[in-house]
Amino acid sequence: MSAAATTPQRRQRLLWPALLTILGVGVLCTLGSWQLQRMSEKRVFIERLAAQAAGTPAPMPASADWPKLDLAALDLTRVSVQGSFVDGPVAGVQTTIAAGAPGTRQLSGFGRWIFQGFRLTDGGVVLVNRGFVPEGRLGEIKPASGPATVTGFLRAPETRNSFTPDDLPASRTFYTRDPPGIAAALGLQAAPFYLEAERQGDGLTPPAGVDAKELIGRIPDNHFSYALTWFGLAATLIGVFGAFALQARRGNGGSGS
């Protein structure tokens, strides 16, 4: 069989692998481009948070407007509020805080975020995450009381996943920062968001609120490495097809007479 006769057969044999390769490369490159877009959006978000943390706190939205708020757009808005802590128990959200870099003054390990109701001057109630307490020091924490000014970040509810344990409202123990659920366990009607208190003091006295730099550091920004992975897989797929096509060509070249 001549080489000319085998050319249509070789092309037909390469057609489906070529189409699948084109499709696969297109999908992988789309995923890589999407990760680059997400990286750009995430960095704009981080820059906004850093600017907010350095600037004057925004006013708290009026409680009458809470049902109409876009919680996603509200997330991480820095505010300063005045009012009084609600007398009563606190709730704990179990968490683990990774140790900071050398020289960082922060509490870490297994513990809980401490939540308590805070009544604003307009009568509305918002839950305040007063900060992190290591599990072994929970006995030191008492409910806050009396008038106070709290500066911090408004946060949207934390979402659950299939691995999140069931909350234990009877013991006021939670596994997600869920304002409606926590408020119900505390016997309160509160905002659909919560206020994460800004750190005061040395960061080693519980409950330790969040430091803006620490908060920014906890925001994942792995999109560039994900993009490189997708683009790398696309390049690998092209290489595999190229090797396959070259092998097919060499095989046909050696069989003709």
mmCIF file of C-alpha atoms in Angstrom:
data_model
loop_
_atom_site.group_PDB
_atom_site.id
_atom_site.type_symbol
_atom_site.label_atom_id
_atom_site.label_comp_id
_atom_site.label_asym_id
_atom_site.label_seq_id
_atom_site.Cartn_x
_atom_site.Cartn_y
_atom_site.Cartn_z
ATOM 1 C CA MET A 1 0.000 0.000 0.000
ATOM 2 C CA SER A 2 1.408 3.395 -0.988
ATOM 3 C CA ALA A 3 1.979 6.296 1.398
ATOM 4 C CA ALA A 4 -0.529 8.336 -0.639
ATOM 5 C CA ALA A 5 -3.203 5.730 -0.022
ATOM 6 C CA THR A 6 -2.648 5.748 3.704
ATOM 7 C CA THR A 7 -2.871 9.542 4.074
ATOM 8 C CA PRO A 8 -6.731 9.699 4.148
ATOM 9 C CA GLN A 9 -6.763 6.802 6.615
ATOM 10 C CA ARG A 10 -4.251 8.568 8.853
ATOM 11 C CA ARG A 11 -6.266 11.773 8.749
ATOM 12 C CA GLN A 12 -9.462 9.901 9.578
ATOM 13 C CA ARG A 13 -7.727 8.153 12.487
ATOM 14 C CA LEU A 14 -6.547 11.533 13.851
ATOM 15 C CA LEU A 15 -9.867 13.330 13.362
ATOM 16 C CA TRP A 16 -11.592 12.388 16.629
ATOM 17 C CA PRO A 17 -8.475 12.729 18.795
ATOM 18 C CA ALA A 18 -7.898 16.156 17.231
ATOM 19 C CA LEU A 19 -11.478 17.287 17.878
ATOM 20 C CA LEU A 20 -11.382 16.035 21.470
ATOM 21 C CA THR A 21 -8.035 17.749 21.991
ATOM 22 C CA ILE A 22 -9.376 21.043 20.667
ATOM 23 C CA LEU A 23 -12.428 20.721 22.914
ATOM 24 C CA GLY A 24 -10.320 19.831 25.956
ATOM 25 C CA VAL A 25 -7.835 22.646 25.372
ATOM 26 C CA GLY A 26 -10.712 25.101 24.968
ATOM 27 C CA VAL A 27 -12.297 24.013 28.261
ATOM 28 C CA LEU A 28 -8.984 24.095 30.149
ATOM 29 C CA CYS A 29 -8.032 27.516 28.788
ATOM 30 C CA THR A 30 -11.490 28.838 29.685
ATOM 31 C CA LEU A 31 -11.011 27.607 33.250
ATOM 32 C CA GLY A 32 -7.561 29.199 33.389
ATOM 33 C CA SER A 33 -8.896 32.519 32.100
ATOM 34 C CA TRP A 34 -11.736 32.388 34.635
ATOM 35 C CA GLN A 35 -9.220 31.905 37.444
ATOM 36 C CA LEU A 36 -7.262 34.956 36.249
ATOM 37 C CA GLN A 37 -10.498 36.959 36.249
ATOM 38 C CA ARG A 38 -11.271 35.726 39.774
ATOM 39 C CA MET A 39 -7.754 36.681 40.841
ATOM 40 C CA SER A 40 -8.284 40.223 39.583
ATOM 41 C CA GLU A 41 -11.649 40.485 41.371
ATOM 42 C CA LYS A 42 -10.223 39.037 44.601
ATOM 43 C CA ARG A 43 -7.334 41.493 44.629
ATOM 44 C CA VAL A 44 -9.671 44.440 44.088
ATOM 45 C CA PHE A 45 -11.716 43.112 47.013
ATOM 46 C CA ILE A 46 -8.604 42.788 49.215
ATOM 47 C CA GLU A 47 -7.477 46.303 48.289
ATOM 48 C CA ARG A 48 -10.941 47.616 49.222
ATOM 49 C CA LEU A 49 -10.752 45.906 52.589
ATOM 50 C CA ALA A 50 -7.280 47.291 53.257
ATOM 51 C CA ALA A 51 -8.471 50.801 52.356
ATOM 52 C CA GLN A 52 -11.545 50.435 54.589
ATOM 53 C CA ALA A 53 -9.434 49.261 57.515
ATOM 54 C CA ALA A 54 -7.241 52.336 57.209
ATOM 55 C CA GLY A 55 -10.113 54.778 56.813
ATOM 56 C CA THR A 56 -12.980 56.155 58.847
ATOM 57 C CA PRO A 57 -15.661 53.556 59.707
ATOM 58 C CA ALA A 58 -18.892 53.809 57.740
ATOM 59 C CA PRO A 59 -22.219 54.387 59.501
ATOM 60 C CA MET A 60 -24.210 51.336 60.498
ATOM 61 C CA PRO A 61 -27.205 50.703 58.203
ATOM 62 C CA ALA A 62 -30.466 51.627 59.936
ATOM 63 C CA SER A 63 -32.263 48.591 61.335
ATOM 64 C CA ALA A 64 -35.366 49.433 59.262
ATOM 65 C CA ASP A 65 -33.278 48.839 56.113
ATOM 66 C CA TRP A 66 -31.824 45.464 57.134
ATOM 67 C CA PRO A 67 -34.334 43.277 55.239
ATOM 68 C CA LYS A 68 -33.444 45.076 51.977
ATOM 69 C CA LEU A 69 -29.654 44.857 52.289
ATOM 70 C CA ASP A 70 -27.444 42.981 49.832
ATOM 71 C CA LEU A 71 -25.486 40.917 52.359
ATOM 72 C CA ALA A 72 -22.784 39.945 49.865
ATOM 73 C CA ALA A 73 -22.093 43.614 49.043
ATOM 74 C CA LEU A 74 -22.238 44.492 52.741
ATOM 75 C CA ASP A 75 -19.651 41.883 53.741
ATOM 76 C CA LEU A 76 -16.491 43.300 55.359
ATOM 77 C CA THR A 77 -17.789 46.862 55.572
ATOM 78 C CA ARG A 78 -16.025 48.550 58.499
ATOM 79 C CA VAL A 79 -18.419 50.315 60.891
ATOM 80 C CA SER A 80 -18.492 51.780 64.378
ATOM 81 C CA VAL A 81 -21.678 51.323 66.420
ATOM 82 C CA GLN A 82 -22.937 52.567 69.758
ATOM 83 C CA GLY A 83 -25.344 50.821 72.083
ATOM 84 C CA SER A 84 -25.334 48.324 74.944
ATOM 85 C CA PHE A 85 -24.581 44.644 75.238
ATOM 86 C CA VAL A 86 -27.684 42.563 75.846
ATOM 87 C CA ASP A 87 -27.681 40.972 79.282
ATOM 88 C CA GLY A 88 -27.715 37.215 78.992
ATOM 89 C CA PRO A 89 -25.596 34.273 77.877
ATOM 90 C CA VAL A 90 -23.104 34.083 75.021
ATOM 91 C CA ALA A 91 -22.814 31.534 72.212
ATOM 92 C CA GLY A 92 -19.670 29.917 70.864
ATOM 93 C CA VAL A 93 -18.736 28.994 67.295
ATOM 94 C CA GLN A 94 -16.045 26.338 67.237
ATOM 95 C CA THR A 95 -13.031 27.112 65.086
ATOM 96 C CA THR A 96 -9.298 26.630 64.738
ATOM 97 C CA ILE A 97 -6.924 29.571 64.303
ATOM 98 C CA ALA A 98 -3.557 28.858 62.721
ATOM 99 C CA ALA A 99 -0.479 30.230 64.439
ATOM 100 C CA GLY A 100 0.773 33.497 62.958
ATOM 101 C CA ALA A 101 4.187 34.250 61.518
ATOM 102 C CA PRO A 102 7.143 34.521 63.928
ATOM 103 C CA GLY A 103 6.705 37.619 66.069
ATOM 104 C CA THR A 104 2.919 37.714 65.554
ATOM 105 C CA ARG A 105 0.998 38.422 68.748
ATOM 106 C CA GLN A 106 -2.189 36.458 68.366
ATOM 107 C CA LEU A 107 -4.079 33.653 70.058
ATOM 108 C CA SER A 108 -4.203 30.434 68.060
ATOM 109 C CA GLY A 109 -5.262 26.812 68.259
ATOM 110 C CA PHE A 110 -8.644 25.179 68.813
ATOM 111 C CA GLY A 111 -11.271 27.408 70.399
ATOM 112 C CA ARG A 112 -14.429 29.411 69.815
ATOM 113 C CA TRP A 113 -15.655 32.705 68.500
ATOM 114 C CA ILE A 114 -17.735 34.332 71.255
ATOM 115 C CA PHE A 115 -21.069 35.818 70.120
ATOM 116 C CA GLN A 116 -23.276 38.145 72.150
ATOM 117 C CA GLY A 117 -26.247 40.370 71.376
ATOM 118 C CA PHE A 118 -25.729 44.133 71.108
ATOM 119 C CA ARG A 119 -28.662 46.567 71.152
ATOM 120 C CA LEU A 120 -28.116 49.650 69.006
ATOM 121 C CA THR A 121 -29.323 53.123 69.856
ATOM 122 C CA ASP A 122 -32.137 52.805 67.266
ATOM 123 C CA GLY A 123 -33.425 49.671 69.012
ATOM 124 C CA GLY A 124 -32.138 47.085 66.551
ATOM 125 C CA VAL A 125 -30.057 44.147 67.758
ATOM 126 C CA VAL A 126 -26.934 42.859 66.043
ATOM 127 C CA LEU A 127 -24.811 39.906 67.081
ATOM 128 C CA VAL A 128 -21.215 40.831 67.891
ATOM 129 C CA ASN A 129 -18.432 38.326 67.438
ATOM 130 C CA ARG A 130 -16.339 39.561 70.352
ATOM 131 C CA GLY A 131 -13.354 37.477 69.266
ATOM 132 C CA PHE A 132 -11.487 34.208 69.595
ATOM 133 C CA VAL A 133 -10.988 32.310 72.854
ATOM 134 C CA PRO A 134 -8.832 29.143 73.111
ATOM 135 C CA GLU A 135 -10.859 26.194 74.398
ATOM 136 C CA GLY A 136 -8.805 25.956 77.582
ATOM 137 C CA ARG A 137 -9.578 29.568 78.513
ATOM 138 C CA LEU A 138 -13.346 29.595 77.996
ATOM 139 C CA GLY A 139 -13.874 29.694 81.747
ATOM 140 C CA GLU A 140 -12.283 33.152 81.860
ATOM 141 C CA ILE A 141 -14.942 34.685 79.618
ATOM 142 C CA LYS A 142 -18.003 36.392 81.031
ATOM 143 C CA PRO A 143 -20.805 38.158 79.134
ATOM 144 C CA ALA A 144 -20.040 41.810 78.414
ATOM 145 C CA SER A 145 -22.474 44.324 79.899
ATOM 146 C CA GLY A 146 -23.406 47.961 79.726
ATOM 147 C CA PRO A 147 -22.967 50.693 77.098
ATOM 148 C CA ALA A 148 -20.150 50.346 74.591
ATOM 149 C CA THR A 149 -18.834 51.485 71.240
ATOM 150 C CA VAL A 150 -17.816 48.614 68.972
ATOM 151 C CA THR A 151 -15.773 49.047 65.820
ATOM 152 C CA GLY A 152 -15.448 46.155 63.435
ATOM 153 C CA PHE A 153 -16.515 44.538 60.178
ATOM 154 C CA LEU A 154 -20.038 43.629 59.112
ATOM 155 C CA ARG A 155 -20.080 40.022 57.929
ATOM 156 C CA ALA A 156 -22.528 37.962 55.906
ATOM 157 C CA PRO A 157 -23.590 34.573 57.320
ATOM 158 C CA GLU A 158 -21.105 31.748 56.930
ATOM 159 C CA THR A 159 -22.248 28.936 54.634
ATOM 160 C CA ARG A 160 -22.354 25.276 55.612
ATOM 161 C CA ASN A 161 -21.020 22.332 53.623
ATOM 162 C CA SER A 162 -21.542 18.573 53.722
ATOM 163 C CA PHE A 163 -18.774 18.178 56.319
ATOM 164 C CA THR A 164 -20.136 20.765 58.778
ATOM 165 C CA PRO A 165 -21.436 19.110 61.982
ATOM 166 C CA ASP A 166 -24.939 19.853 63.201
ATOM 167 C CA ASP A 167 -25.200 22.846 65.513
ATOM 168 C CA LEU A 168 -26.133 22.313 69.160
ATOM 169 C CA PRO A 169 -28.423 25.274 69.924
ATOM 170 C CA ALA A 170 -29.471 23.865 73.321
ATOM 171 C CA SER A 171 -25.890 24.296 74.551
ATOM 172 C CA ARG A 172 -25.333 27.406 72.383
ATOM 173 C CA THR A 173 -22.570 25.624 70.459
ATOM 174 C CA PHE A 174 -22.319 26.250 66.715
ATOM 175 C CA TYR A 175 -20.065 25.259 63.846
ATOM 176 C CA THR A 176 -20.844 28.121 61.475
ATOM 177 C CA ARG A 177 -21.278 31.832 62.045
ATOM 178 C CA ASP A 178 -25.013 31.772 61.385
ATOM 179 C CA PRO A 179 -26.682 34.930 62.808
ATOM 180 C CA PRO A 180 -30.326 33.710 62.648
ATOM 181 C CA GLY A 181 -29.513 30.382 64.313
ATOM 182 C CA ILE A 182 -27.308 31.929 67.002
ATOM 183 C CA ALA A 183 -29.809 34.701 67.704
ATOM 184 C CA ALA A 184 -32.618 32.153 68.148
ATOM 185 C CA ALA A 185 -30.500 30.190 70.643
ATOM 186 C CA LEU A 186 -29.928 33.420 72.592
ATOM 187 C CA GLY A 187 -33.630 34.299 72.529
ATOM 188 C CA LEU A 188 -33.067 37.336 70.321
ATOM 189 C CA GLN A 189 -34.350 38.760 67.065
ATOM 190 C CA ALA A 190 -31.238 40.137 65.417
ATOM 191 C CA ALA A 191 -29.818 41.402 62.134
ATOM 192 C CA PRO A 192 -29.285 38.856 59.326
ATOM 193 C CA PHE A 193 -25.559 39.703 59.474
ATOM 194 C CA TYR A 194 -23.120 40.013 62.366
ATOM 195 C CA LEU A 195 -20.416 42.419 63.491
ATOM 196 C CA GLU A 196 -16.890 41.032 63.821
ATOM 197 C CA ALA A 197 -15.218 43.185 66.466
ATOM 198 C CA GLU A 198 -11.898 44.774 65.658
ATOM 199 C CA ARG A 199 -8.989 43.758 67.865
ATOM 200 C CA GLN A 200 -8.261 45.898 70.888
ATOM 201 C CA GLY A 201 -5.172 45.580 73.074
ATOM 202 C CA ASP A 202 -2.292 43.133 72.721
ATOM 203 C CA GLY A 203 -4.109 40.370 70.833
ATOM 204 C CA LEU A 204 -3.244 37.841 73.554
ATOM 205 C CA THR A 205 -6.114 38.591 75.936
ATOM 206 C CA PRO A 206 -9.296 36.667 75.073
ATOM 207 C CA PRO A 207 -11.670 37.299 73.523
ATOM 208 C CA ALA A 208 -9.301 38.635 70.860
ATOM 209 C CA GLY A 209 -11.092 40.418 68.020
ATOM 210 C CA VAL A 210 -9.755 40.391 64.497
ATOM 211 C CA ASP A 211 -6.851 42.439 63.253
ATOM 212 C CA ALA A 212 -7.427 43.826 59.750
ATOM 213 C CA LYS A 213 -4.126 42.414 58.458
ATOM 214 C CA GLU A 214 -4.952 39.021 59.943
ATOM 215 C CA LEU A 215 -8.421 39.144 58.415
ATOM 216 C CA ILE A 216 -6.971 39.938 54.996
ATOM 217 C CA GLY A 217 -4.393 37.190 55.434
ATOM 218 C CA ARG A 218 -7.179 34.625 55.977
ATOM 219 C CA ILE A 219 -8.764 35.434 52.608
ATOM 220 C CA PRO A 220 -7.595 32.717 50.177
ATOM 221 C CA ASP A 221 -5.923 33.968 46.995
ATOM 222 C CA ASN A 222 -4.780 30.858 45.119
ATOM 223 C CA HIS A 223 -6.242 31.781 41.758
ATOM 224 C CA PHE A 224 -2.908 32.329 39.970
ATOM 225 C CA SER A 225 -1.646 28.848 40.874
ATOM 226 C CA TYR A 226 -5.004 27.397 39.796
ATOM 227 C CA ALA A 227 -4.730 29.252 36.473
ATOM 228 C CA LEU A 228 -1.223 27.884 35.915
ATOM 229 C CA THR A 229 -2.549 24.390 36.618
ATOM 230 C CA TRP A 230 -5.315 24.683 34.017
ATOM 231 C CA PHE A 231 -3.014 26.213 31.393
ATOM 232 C CA GLY A 232 -0.392 23.570 32.180
ATOM 233 C CA LEU A 233 -2.937 20.805 31.629
ATOM 234 C CA ALA A 234 -3.909 22.390 28.299
ATOM 235 C CA ALA A 235 -0.256 22.427 27.210
ATOM 236 C CA THR A 236 0.135 18.813 28.328
ATOM 237 C CA LEU A 237 -2.923 17.779 26.327
ATOM 238 C CA ILE A 238 -1.488 19.459 23.220
ATOM 239 C CA GLY A 239 1.801 17.649 23.797
ATOM 240 C CA VAL A 240 0.079 14.290 24.193
ATOM 241 C CA PHE A 241 -1.840 14.778 20.947
ATOM 242 C CA GLY A 242 1.319 15.885 19.154
ATOM 243 C CA ALA A 243 3.155 12.771 20.317
ATOM 244 C CA PHE A 244 0.218 10.595 19.258
ATOM 245 C CA ALA A 245 0.063 12.210 15.796
ATOM 246 C CA LEU A 246 3.839 11.869 15.329
ATOM 247 C CA GLN A 247 3.745 8.215 16.316
ATOM 248 C CA ALA A 248 0.871 7.577 13.890
ATOM 249 C CA ARG A 249 2.817 9.250 11.096
ATOM 250 C CA ARG A 250 5.962 7.240 11.779
ATOM 251 C CA GLY A 251 3.943 4.018 11.913
ATOM 252 C CA ASN A 252 2.363 4.683 8.541
ATOM 253 C CA GLY A 253 5.668 5.734 7.052
ATOM 254 C CA GLY A 254 7.269 2.460 8.008
ATOM 255 C CA SER A 255 4.440 0.197 6.741
ATOM 256 C CA GLY A 256 4.113 1.477 3.202
ATOM 257 C CA SER A 257 5.881 -0.257 0.169
#
